[in-house]
Short mmCIF file of C-alpha atoms and ligand atoms in Angstrom, two decimals:
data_model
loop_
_atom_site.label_atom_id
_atom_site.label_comp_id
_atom_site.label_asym_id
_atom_site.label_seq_id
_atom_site.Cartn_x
_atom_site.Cartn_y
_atom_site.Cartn_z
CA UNK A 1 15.85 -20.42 -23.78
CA UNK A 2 12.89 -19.42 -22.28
CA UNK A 3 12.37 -15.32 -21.03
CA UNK A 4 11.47 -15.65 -17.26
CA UNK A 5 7.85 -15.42 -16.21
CA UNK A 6 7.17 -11.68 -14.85
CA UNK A 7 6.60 -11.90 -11.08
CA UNK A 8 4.85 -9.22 -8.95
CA UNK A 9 6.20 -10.85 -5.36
CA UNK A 10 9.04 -8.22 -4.64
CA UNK A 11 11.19 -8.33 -1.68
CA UNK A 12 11.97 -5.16 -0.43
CA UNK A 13 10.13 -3.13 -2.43
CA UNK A 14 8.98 -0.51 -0.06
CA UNK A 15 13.09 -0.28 0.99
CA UNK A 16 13.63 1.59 -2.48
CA UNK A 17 13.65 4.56 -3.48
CA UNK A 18 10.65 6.12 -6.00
CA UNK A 19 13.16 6.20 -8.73
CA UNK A 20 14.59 2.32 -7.91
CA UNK A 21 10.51 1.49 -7.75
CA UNK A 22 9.92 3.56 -11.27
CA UNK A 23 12.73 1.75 -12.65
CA UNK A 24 11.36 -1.74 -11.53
CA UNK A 25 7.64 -0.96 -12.65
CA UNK A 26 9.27 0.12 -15.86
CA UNK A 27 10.69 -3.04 -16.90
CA UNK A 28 7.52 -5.30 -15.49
CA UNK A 29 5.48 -3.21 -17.86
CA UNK A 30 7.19 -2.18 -20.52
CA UNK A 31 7.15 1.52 -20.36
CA UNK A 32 9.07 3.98 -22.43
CA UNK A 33 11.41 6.46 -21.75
CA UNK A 34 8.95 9.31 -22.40
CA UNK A 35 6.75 7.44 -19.87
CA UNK A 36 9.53 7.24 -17.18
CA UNK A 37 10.23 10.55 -17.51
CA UNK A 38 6.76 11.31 -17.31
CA UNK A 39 6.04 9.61 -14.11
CA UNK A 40 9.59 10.59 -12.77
CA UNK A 41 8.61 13.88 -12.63
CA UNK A 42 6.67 14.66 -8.95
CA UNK A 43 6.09 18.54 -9.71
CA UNK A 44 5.50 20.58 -6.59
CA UNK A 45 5.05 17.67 -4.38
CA UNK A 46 8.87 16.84 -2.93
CA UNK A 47 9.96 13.20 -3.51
CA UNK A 48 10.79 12.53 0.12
CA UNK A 49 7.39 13.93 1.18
CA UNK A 50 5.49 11.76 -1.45
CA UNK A 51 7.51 8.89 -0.38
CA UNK A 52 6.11 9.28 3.48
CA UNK A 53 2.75 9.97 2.69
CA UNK A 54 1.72 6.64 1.38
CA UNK A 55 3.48 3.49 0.72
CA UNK A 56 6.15 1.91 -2.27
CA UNK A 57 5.46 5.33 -4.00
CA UNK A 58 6.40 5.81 -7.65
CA UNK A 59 4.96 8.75 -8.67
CA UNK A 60 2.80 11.98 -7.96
CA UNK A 61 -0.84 12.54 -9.92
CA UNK A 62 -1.51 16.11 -10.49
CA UNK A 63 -5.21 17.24 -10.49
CA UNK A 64 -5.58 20.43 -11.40
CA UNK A 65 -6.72 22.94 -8.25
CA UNK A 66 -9.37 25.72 -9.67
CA UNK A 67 -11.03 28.39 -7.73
CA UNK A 68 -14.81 28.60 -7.14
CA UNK A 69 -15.41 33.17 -7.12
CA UNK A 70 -18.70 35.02 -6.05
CA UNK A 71 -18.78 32.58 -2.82
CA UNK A 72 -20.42 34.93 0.56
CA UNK A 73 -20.60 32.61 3.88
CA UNK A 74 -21.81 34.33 6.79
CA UNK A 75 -21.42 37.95 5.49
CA UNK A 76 -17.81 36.96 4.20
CA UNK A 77 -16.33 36.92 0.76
CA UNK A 78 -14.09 34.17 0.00
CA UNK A 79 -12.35 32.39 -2.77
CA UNK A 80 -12.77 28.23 -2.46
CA UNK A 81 -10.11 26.25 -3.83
CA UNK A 82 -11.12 23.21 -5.25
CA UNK A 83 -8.98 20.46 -6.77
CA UNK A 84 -10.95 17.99 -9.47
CA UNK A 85 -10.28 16.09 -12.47
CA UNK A 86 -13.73 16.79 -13.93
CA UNK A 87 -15.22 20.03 -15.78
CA UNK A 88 -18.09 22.41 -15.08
CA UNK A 89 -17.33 21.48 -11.19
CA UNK A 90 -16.00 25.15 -10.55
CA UNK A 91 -18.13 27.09 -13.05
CA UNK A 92 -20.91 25.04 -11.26
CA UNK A 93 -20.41 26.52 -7.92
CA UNK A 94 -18.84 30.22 -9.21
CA UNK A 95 -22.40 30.48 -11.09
CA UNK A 96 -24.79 29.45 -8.10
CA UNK A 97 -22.98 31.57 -5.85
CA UNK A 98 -23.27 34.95 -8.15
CA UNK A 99 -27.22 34.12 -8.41
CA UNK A 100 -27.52 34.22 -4.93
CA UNK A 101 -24.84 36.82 -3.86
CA UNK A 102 -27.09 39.89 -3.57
CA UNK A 103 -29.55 37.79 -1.69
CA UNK A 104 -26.88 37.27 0.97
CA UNK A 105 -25.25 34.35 0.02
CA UNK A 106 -24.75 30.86 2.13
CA UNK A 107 -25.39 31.32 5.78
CA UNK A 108 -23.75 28.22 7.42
CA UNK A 109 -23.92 26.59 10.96
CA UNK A 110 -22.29 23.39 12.64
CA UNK A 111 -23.33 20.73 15.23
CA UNK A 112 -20.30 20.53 16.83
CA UNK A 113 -16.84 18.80 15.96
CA UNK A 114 -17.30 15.46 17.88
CA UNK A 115 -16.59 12.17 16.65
CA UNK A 116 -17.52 8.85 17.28
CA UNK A 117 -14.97 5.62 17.91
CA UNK A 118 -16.99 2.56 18.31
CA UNK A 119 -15.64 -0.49 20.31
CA UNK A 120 -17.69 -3.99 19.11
CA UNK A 121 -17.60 -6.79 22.21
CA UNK A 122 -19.07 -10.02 21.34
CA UNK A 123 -19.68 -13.49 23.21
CA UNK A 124 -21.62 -11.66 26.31
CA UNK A 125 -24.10 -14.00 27.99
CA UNK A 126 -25.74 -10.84 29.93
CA UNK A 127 -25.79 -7.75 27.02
CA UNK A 128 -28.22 -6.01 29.09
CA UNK A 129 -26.40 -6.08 32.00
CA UNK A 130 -23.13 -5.50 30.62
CA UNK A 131 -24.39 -1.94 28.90
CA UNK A 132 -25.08 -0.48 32.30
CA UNK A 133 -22.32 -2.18 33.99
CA UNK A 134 -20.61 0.26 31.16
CA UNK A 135 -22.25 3.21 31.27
CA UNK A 136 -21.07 3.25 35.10
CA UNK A 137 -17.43 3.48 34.60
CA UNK A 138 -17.96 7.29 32.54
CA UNK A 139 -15.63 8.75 34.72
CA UNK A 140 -13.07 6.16 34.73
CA UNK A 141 -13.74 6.13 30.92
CA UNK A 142 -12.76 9.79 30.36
CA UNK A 143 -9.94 9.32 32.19
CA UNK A 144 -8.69 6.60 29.80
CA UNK A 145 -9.58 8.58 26.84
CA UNK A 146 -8.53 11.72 27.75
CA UNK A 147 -5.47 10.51 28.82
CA UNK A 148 -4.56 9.22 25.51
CA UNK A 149 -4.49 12.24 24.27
CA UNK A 150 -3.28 15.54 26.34
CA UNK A 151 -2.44 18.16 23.59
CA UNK A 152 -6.22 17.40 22.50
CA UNK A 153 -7.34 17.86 25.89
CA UNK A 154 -5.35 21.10 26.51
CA UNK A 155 -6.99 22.63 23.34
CA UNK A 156 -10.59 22.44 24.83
CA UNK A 157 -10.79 18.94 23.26
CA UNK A 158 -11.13 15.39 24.58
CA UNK A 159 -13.85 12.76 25.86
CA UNK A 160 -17.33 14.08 26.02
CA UNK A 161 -19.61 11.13 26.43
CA UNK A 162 -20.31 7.34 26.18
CA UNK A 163 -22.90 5.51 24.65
CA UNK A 164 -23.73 1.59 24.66
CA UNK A 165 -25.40 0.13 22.02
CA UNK A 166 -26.71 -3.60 21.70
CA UNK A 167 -26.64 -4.64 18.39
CA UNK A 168 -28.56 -7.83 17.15
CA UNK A 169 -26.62 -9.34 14.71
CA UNK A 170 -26.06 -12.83 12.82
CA UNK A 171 -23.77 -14.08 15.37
CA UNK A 172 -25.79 -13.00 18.05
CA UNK A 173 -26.12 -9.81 20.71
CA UNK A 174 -22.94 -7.33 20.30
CA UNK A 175 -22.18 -5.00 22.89
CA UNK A 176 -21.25 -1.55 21.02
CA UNK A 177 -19.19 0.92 22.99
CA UNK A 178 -19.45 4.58 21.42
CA UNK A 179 -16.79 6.95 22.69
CA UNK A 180 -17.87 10.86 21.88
CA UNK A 181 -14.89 12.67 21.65
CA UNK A 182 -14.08 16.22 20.73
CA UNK A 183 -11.39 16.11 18.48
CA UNK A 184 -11.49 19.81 18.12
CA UNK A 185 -9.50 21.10 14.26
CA UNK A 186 -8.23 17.78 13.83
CA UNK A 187 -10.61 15.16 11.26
CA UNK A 188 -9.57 12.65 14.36
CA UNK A 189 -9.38 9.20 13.13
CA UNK A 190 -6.29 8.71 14.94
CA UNK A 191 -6.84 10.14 18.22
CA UNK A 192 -10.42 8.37 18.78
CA UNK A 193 -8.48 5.12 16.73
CA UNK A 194 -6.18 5.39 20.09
CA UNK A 195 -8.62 5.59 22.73
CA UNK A 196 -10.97 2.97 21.32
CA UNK A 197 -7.67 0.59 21.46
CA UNK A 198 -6.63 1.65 25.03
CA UNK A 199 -10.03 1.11 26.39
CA UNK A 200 -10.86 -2.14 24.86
CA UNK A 201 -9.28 -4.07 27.48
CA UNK A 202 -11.16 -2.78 30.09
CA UNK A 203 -14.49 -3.66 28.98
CA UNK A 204 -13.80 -7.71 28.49
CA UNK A 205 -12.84 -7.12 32.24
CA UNK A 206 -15.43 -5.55 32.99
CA UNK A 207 -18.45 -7.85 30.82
CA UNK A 208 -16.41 -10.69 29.52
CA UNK A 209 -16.80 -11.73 26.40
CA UNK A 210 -14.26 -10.49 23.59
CA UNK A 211 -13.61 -7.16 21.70
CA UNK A 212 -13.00 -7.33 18.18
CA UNK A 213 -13.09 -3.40 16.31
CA UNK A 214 -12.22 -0.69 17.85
CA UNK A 215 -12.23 2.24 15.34
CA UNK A 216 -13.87 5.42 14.59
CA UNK A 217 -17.40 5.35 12.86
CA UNK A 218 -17.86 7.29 9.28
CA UNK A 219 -21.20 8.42 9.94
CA UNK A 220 -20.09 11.47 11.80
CA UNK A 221 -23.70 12.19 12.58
CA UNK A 222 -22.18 14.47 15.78
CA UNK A 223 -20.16 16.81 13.39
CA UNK A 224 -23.08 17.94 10.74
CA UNK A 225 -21.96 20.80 9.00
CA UNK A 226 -25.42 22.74 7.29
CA UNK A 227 -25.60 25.53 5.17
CA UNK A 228 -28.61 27.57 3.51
CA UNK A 229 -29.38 30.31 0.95
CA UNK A 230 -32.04 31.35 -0.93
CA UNK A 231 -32.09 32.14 -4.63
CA UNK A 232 -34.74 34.87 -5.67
CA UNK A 233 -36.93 34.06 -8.43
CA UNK A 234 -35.72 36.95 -10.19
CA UNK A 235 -32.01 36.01 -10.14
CA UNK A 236 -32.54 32.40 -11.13
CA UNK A 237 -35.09 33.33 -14.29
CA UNK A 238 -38.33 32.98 -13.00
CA UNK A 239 -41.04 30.63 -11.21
CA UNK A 240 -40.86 27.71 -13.71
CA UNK A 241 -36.94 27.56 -13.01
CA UNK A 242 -37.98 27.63 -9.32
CA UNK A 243 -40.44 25.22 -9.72
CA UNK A 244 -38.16 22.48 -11.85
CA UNK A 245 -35.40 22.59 -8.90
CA UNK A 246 -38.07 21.97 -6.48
CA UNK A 247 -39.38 19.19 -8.55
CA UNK A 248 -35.42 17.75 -9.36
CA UNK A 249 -35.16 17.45 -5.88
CA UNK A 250 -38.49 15.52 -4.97
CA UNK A 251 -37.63 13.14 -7.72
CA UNK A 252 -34.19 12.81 -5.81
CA UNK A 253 -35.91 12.58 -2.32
CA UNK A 254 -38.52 10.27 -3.64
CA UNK A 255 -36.11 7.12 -5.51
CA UNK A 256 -32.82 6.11 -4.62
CA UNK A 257 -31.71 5.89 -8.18
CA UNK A 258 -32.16 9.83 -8.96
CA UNK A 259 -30.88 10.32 -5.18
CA UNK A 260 -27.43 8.78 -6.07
CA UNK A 261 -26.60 10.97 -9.14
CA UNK A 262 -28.11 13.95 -6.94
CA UNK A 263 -25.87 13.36 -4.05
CA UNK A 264 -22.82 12.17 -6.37
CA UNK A 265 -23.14 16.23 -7.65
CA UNK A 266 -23.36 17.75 -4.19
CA UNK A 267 -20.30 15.19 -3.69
CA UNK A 268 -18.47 17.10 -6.87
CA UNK A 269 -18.65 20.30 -5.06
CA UNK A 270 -17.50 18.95 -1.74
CA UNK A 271 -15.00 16.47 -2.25
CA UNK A 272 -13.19 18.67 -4.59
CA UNK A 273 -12.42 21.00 -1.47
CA UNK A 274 -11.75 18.50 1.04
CA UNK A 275 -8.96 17.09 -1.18
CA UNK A 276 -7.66 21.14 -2.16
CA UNK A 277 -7.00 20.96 1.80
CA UNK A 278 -5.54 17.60 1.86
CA UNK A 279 -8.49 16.23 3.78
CA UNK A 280 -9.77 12.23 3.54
CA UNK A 281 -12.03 12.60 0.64
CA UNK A 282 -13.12 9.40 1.50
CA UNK A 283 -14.26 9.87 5.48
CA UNK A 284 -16.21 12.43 4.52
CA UNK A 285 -18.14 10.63 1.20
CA UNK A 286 -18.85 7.82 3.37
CA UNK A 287 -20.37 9.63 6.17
CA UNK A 288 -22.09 11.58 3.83
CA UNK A 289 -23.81 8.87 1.87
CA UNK A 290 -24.24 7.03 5.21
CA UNK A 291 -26.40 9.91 6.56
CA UNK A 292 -28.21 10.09 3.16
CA UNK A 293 -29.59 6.80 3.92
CA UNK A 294 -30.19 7.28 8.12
CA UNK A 295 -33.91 7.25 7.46
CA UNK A 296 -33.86 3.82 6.15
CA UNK A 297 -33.72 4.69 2.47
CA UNK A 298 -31.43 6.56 0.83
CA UNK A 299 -32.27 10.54 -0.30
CA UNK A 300 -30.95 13.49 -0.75
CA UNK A 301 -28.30 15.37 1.33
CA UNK A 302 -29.95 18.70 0.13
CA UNK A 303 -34.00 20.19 0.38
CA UNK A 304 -34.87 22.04 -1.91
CA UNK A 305 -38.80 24.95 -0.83
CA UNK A 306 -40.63 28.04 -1.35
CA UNK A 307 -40.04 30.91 0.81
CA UNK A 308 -43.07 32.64 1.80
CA UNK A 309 -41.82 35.39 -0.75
CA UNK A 310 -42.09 32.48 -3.42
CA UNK A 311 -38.17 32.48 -3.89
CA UNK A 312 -36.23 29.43 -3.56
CA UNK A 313 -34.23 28.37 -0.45
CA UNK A 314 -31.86 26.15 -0.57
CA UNK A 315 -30.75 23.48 2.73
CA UNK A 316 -28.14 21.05 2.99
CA UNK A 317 -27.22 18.76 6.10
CA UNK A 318 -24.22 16.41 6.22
CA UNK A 319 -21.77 14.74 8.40
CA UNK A 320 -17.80 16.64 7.68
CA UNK A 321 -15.17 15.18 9.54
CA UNK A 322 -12.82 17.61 8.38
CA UNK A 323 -9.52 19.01 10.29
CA UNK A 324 -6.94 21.62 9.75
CA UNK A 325 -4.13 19.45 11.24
CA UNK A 326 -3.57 15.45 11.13
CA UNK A 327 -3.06 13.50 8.10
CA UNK A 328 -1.86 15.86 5.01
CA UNK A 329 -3.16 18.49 5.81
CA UNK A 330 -0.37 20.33 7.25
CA UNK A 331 2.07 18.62 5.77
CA UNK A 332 1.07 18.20 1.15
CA UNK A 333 2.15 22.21 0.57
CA UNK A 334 -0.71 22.83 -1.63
CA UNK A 335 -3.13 22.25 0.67
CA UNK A 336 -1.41 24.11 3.37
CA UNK A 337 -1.84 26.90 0.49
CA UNK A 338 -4.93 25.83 -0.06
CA UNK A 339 -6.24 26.37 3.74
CA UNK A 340 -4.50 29.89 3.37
CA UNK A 341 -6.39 31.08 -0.03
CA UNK A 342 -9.69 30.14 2.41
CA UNK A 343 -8.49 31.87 5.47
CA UNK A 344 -10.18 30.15 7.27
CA UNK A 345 -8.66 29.54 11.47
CA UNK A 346 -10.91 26.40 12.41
CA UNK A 347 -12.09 23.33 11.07
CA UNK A 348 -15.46 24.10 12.45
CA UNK A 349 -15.37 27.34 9.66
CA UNK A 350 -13.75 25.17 7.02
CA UNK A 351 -16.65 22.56 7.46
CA UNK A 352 -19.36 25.23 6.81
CA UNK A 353 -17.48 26.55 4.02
CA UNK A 354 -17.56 23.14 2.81
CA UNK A 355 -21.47 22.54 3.22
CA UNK A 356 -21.97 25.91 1.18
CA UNK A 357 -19.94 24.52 -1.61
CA UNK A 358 -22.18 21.46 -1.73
CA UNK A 359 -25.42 23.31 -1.37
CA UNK A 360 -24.09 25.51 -4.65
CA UNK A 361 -22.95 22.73 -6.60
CA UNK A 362 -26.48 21.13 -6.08
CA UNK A 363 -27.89 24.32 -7.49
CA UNK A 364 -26.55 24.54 -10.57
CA UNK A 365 -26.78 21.10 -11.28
CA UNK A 366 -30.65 20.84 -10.82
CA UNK A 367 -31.15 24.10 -12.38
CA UNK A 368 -29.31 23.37 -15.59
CA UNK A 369 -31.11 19.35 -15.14
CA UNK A 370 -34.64 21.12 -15.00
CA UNK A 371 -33.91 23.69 -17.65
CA UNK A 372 -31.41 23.08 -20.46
CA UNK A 373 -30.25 20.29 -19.44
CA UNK A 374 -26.48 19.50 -18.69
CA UNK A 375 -25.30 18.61 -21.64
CA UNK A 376 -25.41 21.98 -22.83
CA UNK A 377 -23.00 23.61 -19.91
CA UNK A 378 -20.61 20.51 -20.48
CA UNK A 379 -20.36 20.58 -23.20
CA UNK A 380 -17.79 23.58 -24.41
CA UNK A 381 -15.16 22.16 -21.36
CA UNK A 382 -15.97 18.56 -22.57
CA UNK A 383 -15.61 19.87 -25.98
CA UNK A 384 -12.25 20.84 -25.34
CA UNK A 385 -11.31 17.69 -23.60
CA UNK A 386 -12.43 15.93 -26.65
CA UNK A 387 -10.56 17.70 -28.73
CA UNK A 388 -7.22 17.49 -26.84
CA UNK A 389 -7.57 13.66 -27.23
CA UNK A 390 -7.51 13.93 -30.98
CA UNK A 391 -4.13 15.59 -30.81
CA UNK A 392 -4.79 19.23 -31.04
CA UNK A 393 -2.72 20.94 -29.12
CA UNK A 394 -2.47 25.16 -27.95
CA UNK A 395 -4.25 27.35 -29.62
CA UNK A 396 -6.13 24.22 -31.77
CA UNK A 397 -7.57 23.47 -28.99
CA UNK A 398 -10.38 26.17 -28.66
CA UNK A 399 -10.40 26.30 -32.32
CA UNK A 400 -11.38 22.94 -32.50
CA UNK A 401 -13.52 22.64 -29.68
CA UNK A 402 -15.78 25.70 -31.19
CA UNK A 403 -15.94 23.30 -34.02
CA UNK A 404 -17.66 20.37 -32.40
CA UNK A 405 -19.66 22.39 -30.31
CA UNK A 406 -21.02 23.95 -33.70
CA UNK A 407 -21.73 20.82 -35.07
CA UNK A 408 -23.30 19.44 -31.95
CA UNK A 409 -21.02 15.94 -31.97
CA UNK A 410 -18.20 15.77 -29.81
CA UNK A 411 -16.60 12.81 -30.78
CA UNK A 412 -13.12 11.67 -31.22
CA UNK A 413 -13.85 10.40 -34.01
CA UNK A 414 -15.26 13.42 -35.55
CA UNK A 415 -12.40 15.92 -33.58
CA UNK A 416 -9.56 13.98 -35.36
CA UNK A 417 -11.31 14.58 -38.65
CA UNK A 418 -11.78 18.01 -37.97
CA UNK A 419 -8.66 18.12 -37.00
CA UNK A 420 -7.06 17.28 -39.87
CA UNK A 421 -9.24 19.96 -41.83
CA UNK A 422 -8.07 23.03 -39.66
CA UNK A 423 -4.38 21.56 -40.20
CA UNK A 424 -5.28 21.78 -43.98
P1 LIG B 501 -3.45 13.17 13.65
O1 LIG B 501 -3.44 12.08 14.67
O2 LIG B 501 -2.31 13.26 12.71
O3 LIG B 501 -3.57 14.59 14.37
C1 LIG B 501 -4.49 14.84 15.39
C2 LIG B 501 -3.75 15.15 16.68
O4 LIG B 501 -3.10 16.41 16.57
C3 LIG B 501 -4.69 15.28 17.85
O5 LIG B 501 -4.99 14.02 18.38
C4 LIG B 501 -3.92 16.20 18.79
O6 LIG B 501 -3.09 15.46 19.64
C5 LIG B 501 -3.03 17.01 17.85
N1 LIG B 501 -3.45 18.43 17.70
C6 LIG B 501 -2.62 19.48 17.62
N2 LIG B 501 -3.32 20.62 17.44
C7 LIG B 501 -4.62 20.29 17.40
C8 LIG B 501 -5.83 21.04 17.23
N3 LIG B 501 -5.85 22.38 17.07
N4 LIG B 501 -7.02 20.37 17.22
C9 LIG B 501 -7.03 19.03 17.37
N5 LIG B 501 -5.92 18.29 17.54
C10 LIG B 501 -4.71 18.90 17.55
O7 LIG B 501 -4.76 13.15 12.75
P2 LIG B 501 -6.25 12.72 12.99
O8 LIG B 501 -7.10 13.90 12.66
O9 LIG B 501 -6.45 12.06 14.32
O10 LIG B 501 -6.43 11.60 11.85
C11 LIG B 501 -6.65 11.96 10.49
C12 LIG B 501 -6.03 10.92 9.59
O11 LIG B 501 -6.53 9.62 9.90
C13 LIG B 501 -6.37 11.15 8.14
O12 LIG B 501 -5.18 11.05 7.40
C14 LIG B 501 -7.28 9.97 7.79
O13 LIG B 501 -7.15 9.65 6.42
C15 LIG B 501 -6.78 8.91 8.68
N6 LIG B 501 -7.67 7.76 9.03
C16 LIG B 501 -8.98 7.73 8.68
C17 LIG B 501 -9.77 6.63 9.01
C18 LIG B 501 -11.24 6.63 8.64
O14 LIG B 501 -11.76 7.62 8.20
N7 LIG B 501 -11.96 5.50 8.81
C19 LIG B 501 -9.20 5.59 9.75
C20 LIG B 501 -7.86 5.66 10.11
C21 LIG B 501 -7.09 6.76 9.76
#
């Protein structure tokens, strides 16, 4: 008799319950008890909360949530929480920060908190026309938005502004609707999702034609968070140091290639606090790699000059559609602890705090590029990681990590031999 064929088409899956799920996913793919047990296990995150967040949930994945010290923003100390699978992220930003704590640390600023929900019409024989016939109806506009959304508007929040773009395109003239909203401490995909949606209708009356998107656009370019520091020569270990990081960063701003690795370790930096908070890691790396490419090419989301004093200042400019409320945020525990180890009362703050962390992370990772190289401040975390695949467990681990290090090859290969010699 033949086994039947393993099928993936489940009815009724997302009716289960995370353990029913586990125990289906089990038998598809052959896990083991230890395994179940494993994933069974959800840690500080409640089963019934996990199973609202997302969908046909099994599981929890625990990252672990370090804290980034020595961190001044506008005359305030603070301790950044910052969750991330990958080492030297935290020491990164803890070590920038001390070198440029007695200069005065990160002094941040904001562009506002308003998003953008775009509404795409198509098919319009007079684009032209139809823009202004839009831009007309502002009033009755805001009324539409706003009135989507009343505990926004109550907070100081709501419909700000409309914009019409016409967009050449492959399939001809599109007629793009942008709805500026103030969406106050929320990251406010929903609430500008809503009003794009309610409106919609009223433009085909009002130019024909037919709407197709209506949803929020990424490239928050209205809600750029910026934050800026400068290192004195002194603290960072002279004018050559100085001098490389300047250099780093022209390479970055100069080829597209460079620019990506540069961004992707501002990105290290920042997306490890948006997700501490429960924030969409991914809304805010899009708009950020969006706006590193608004001039046409992509650069880099950080500038890196010479004072007139010949230190080094640091800038960095990007788009954070952050919130304090709305999706987990309020809702995943740790990042409602999260938001209180910050302190901080306002997205707006949160956002700046944010930038800061990006500017730092930038810093140490073009200082240690233009000096030593990175492979050398990896390498004792990596070290350990390496060694923790080979087996060794508690106090091996350092042991065996000071090992590799030593002999400058951390490799499995070599760990589980070296292993095996420290076990006698
Ligand atoms: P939300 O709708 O859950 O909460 C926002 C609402 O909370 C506001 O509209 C307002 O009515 C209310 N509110 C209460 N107090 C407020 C305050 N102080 N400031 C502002 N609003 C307050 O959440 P959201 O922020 O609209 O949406 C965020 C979620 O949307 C995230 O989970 C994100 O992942 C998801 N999302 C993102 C995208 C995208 O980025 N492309 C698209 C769709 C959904």
């Amino acid at each position: 008799m033949s086994t039947p064929e393993k099928t993936s088409r489940v009815s009724g899956f997302h009716k289960k319950s995370p353990r029913e799920r586990l125990d289906f996913v089990a038998g598809f793919s052959g896990l083991d008890e230890d395994e179940v047990g494993h994933l069974a296990n959800m840690g500080n995150l409640d089963p019934h909360l996990a199973d609202h967040l997302i969908e046909n949930v099994i599981a929890t994945m625990n990252v672990p949530v370090g804290v980034a010290t020595n961190m001044r923003v506008d005359g305030e100390d603070i301790l950044v929480p910052m969750a991330t699978e990958e080492s030297s992220v935290v020491a990164a930003v803890c070590n920038a920060a001390r070198q440029c704590y007695d200069s005065g640390g990160f002094v941040t600023s904001m562009s506002g908190t308003l998003m953008i929900a775009q509404v795409q019409l198509v098919g319009v024989s007079d684009p032209v026309h139809a823009r202004i016939r839009i831009l007309e109806r502002r009033e009755e506009i805001k009324a539409v938005c706003d009135a989507c959304d009343p505990v926004l508007v109550k907070l100081g929040g709501g419909f700000r502004d409309v914009e019409v773009r016409i967009i050449e395109s492959a399939g001809g003239p599109m007629v793009v609707t942008h709805l500026i909203v103030d969406t106050r401490d929320a990251m406010g995909a929903n609430a500008v999702n809503s009003m794009a949606e309610k409106l919609a209708p009223q433009i085909e009356v009002w130019c024909g034609g037919r709407v197709y998107l209506r949803i929020l656009s990424n490239l928050a370019d209205r809600r750029l968070a910026r934050a800026r520091a400068v290192w004195t020569c002194d603290a960072i270990g002279g004018a050559a140091v100085r001098d490389g990081i300047i250099s780093a960063f022209q390479f970055a701003a100069a080829d597209p290639y460079r620019a990506a690795t540069h961004n992707k370790g501002v990105m290290n930096g920042i997306s490890a606090v948006v997700l501490a908070t429960g924030n969409d890691t991914r809304a805010v790396e899009a708009g950020a790699h969006a706006y590193a490419a608004r001039r046409g090419a992509y650069g880099s989301l950080t500038d890196w000059e010479v004072t007139a004093e010949g230190d080094l200042a640091g800038t960095i400019e990007l788009p954070m559609a952050v919130g304090l409320i709305g999706g987990a945020t309020k809702l995943h525990p740790t990042a409602r602890a999260c938001l209180r180890i910050l302190g901080v009362a306002s997205a707006d703050r949160l956002s700046r705090i944010i930038a800061a962390v990006g500017l730092a992370q930038n810093f140490s990772a073009l200082k240690a590029l233009a000096t030593t190289g990175i492979q050398k401040g990896h390498m004792s975390l990596h070290a350990q990681n390496i060694a923790m695949m080979a087996g060794a467990v508690g106090d091996e681990v350092a042991a065996l990590a000071s090992v590799l290090v030593g002999l400058g090859t951390v490799r499995v290969d070599v760990a589980e031999i070296e292993l095996r010699k420290l076990r006698g």
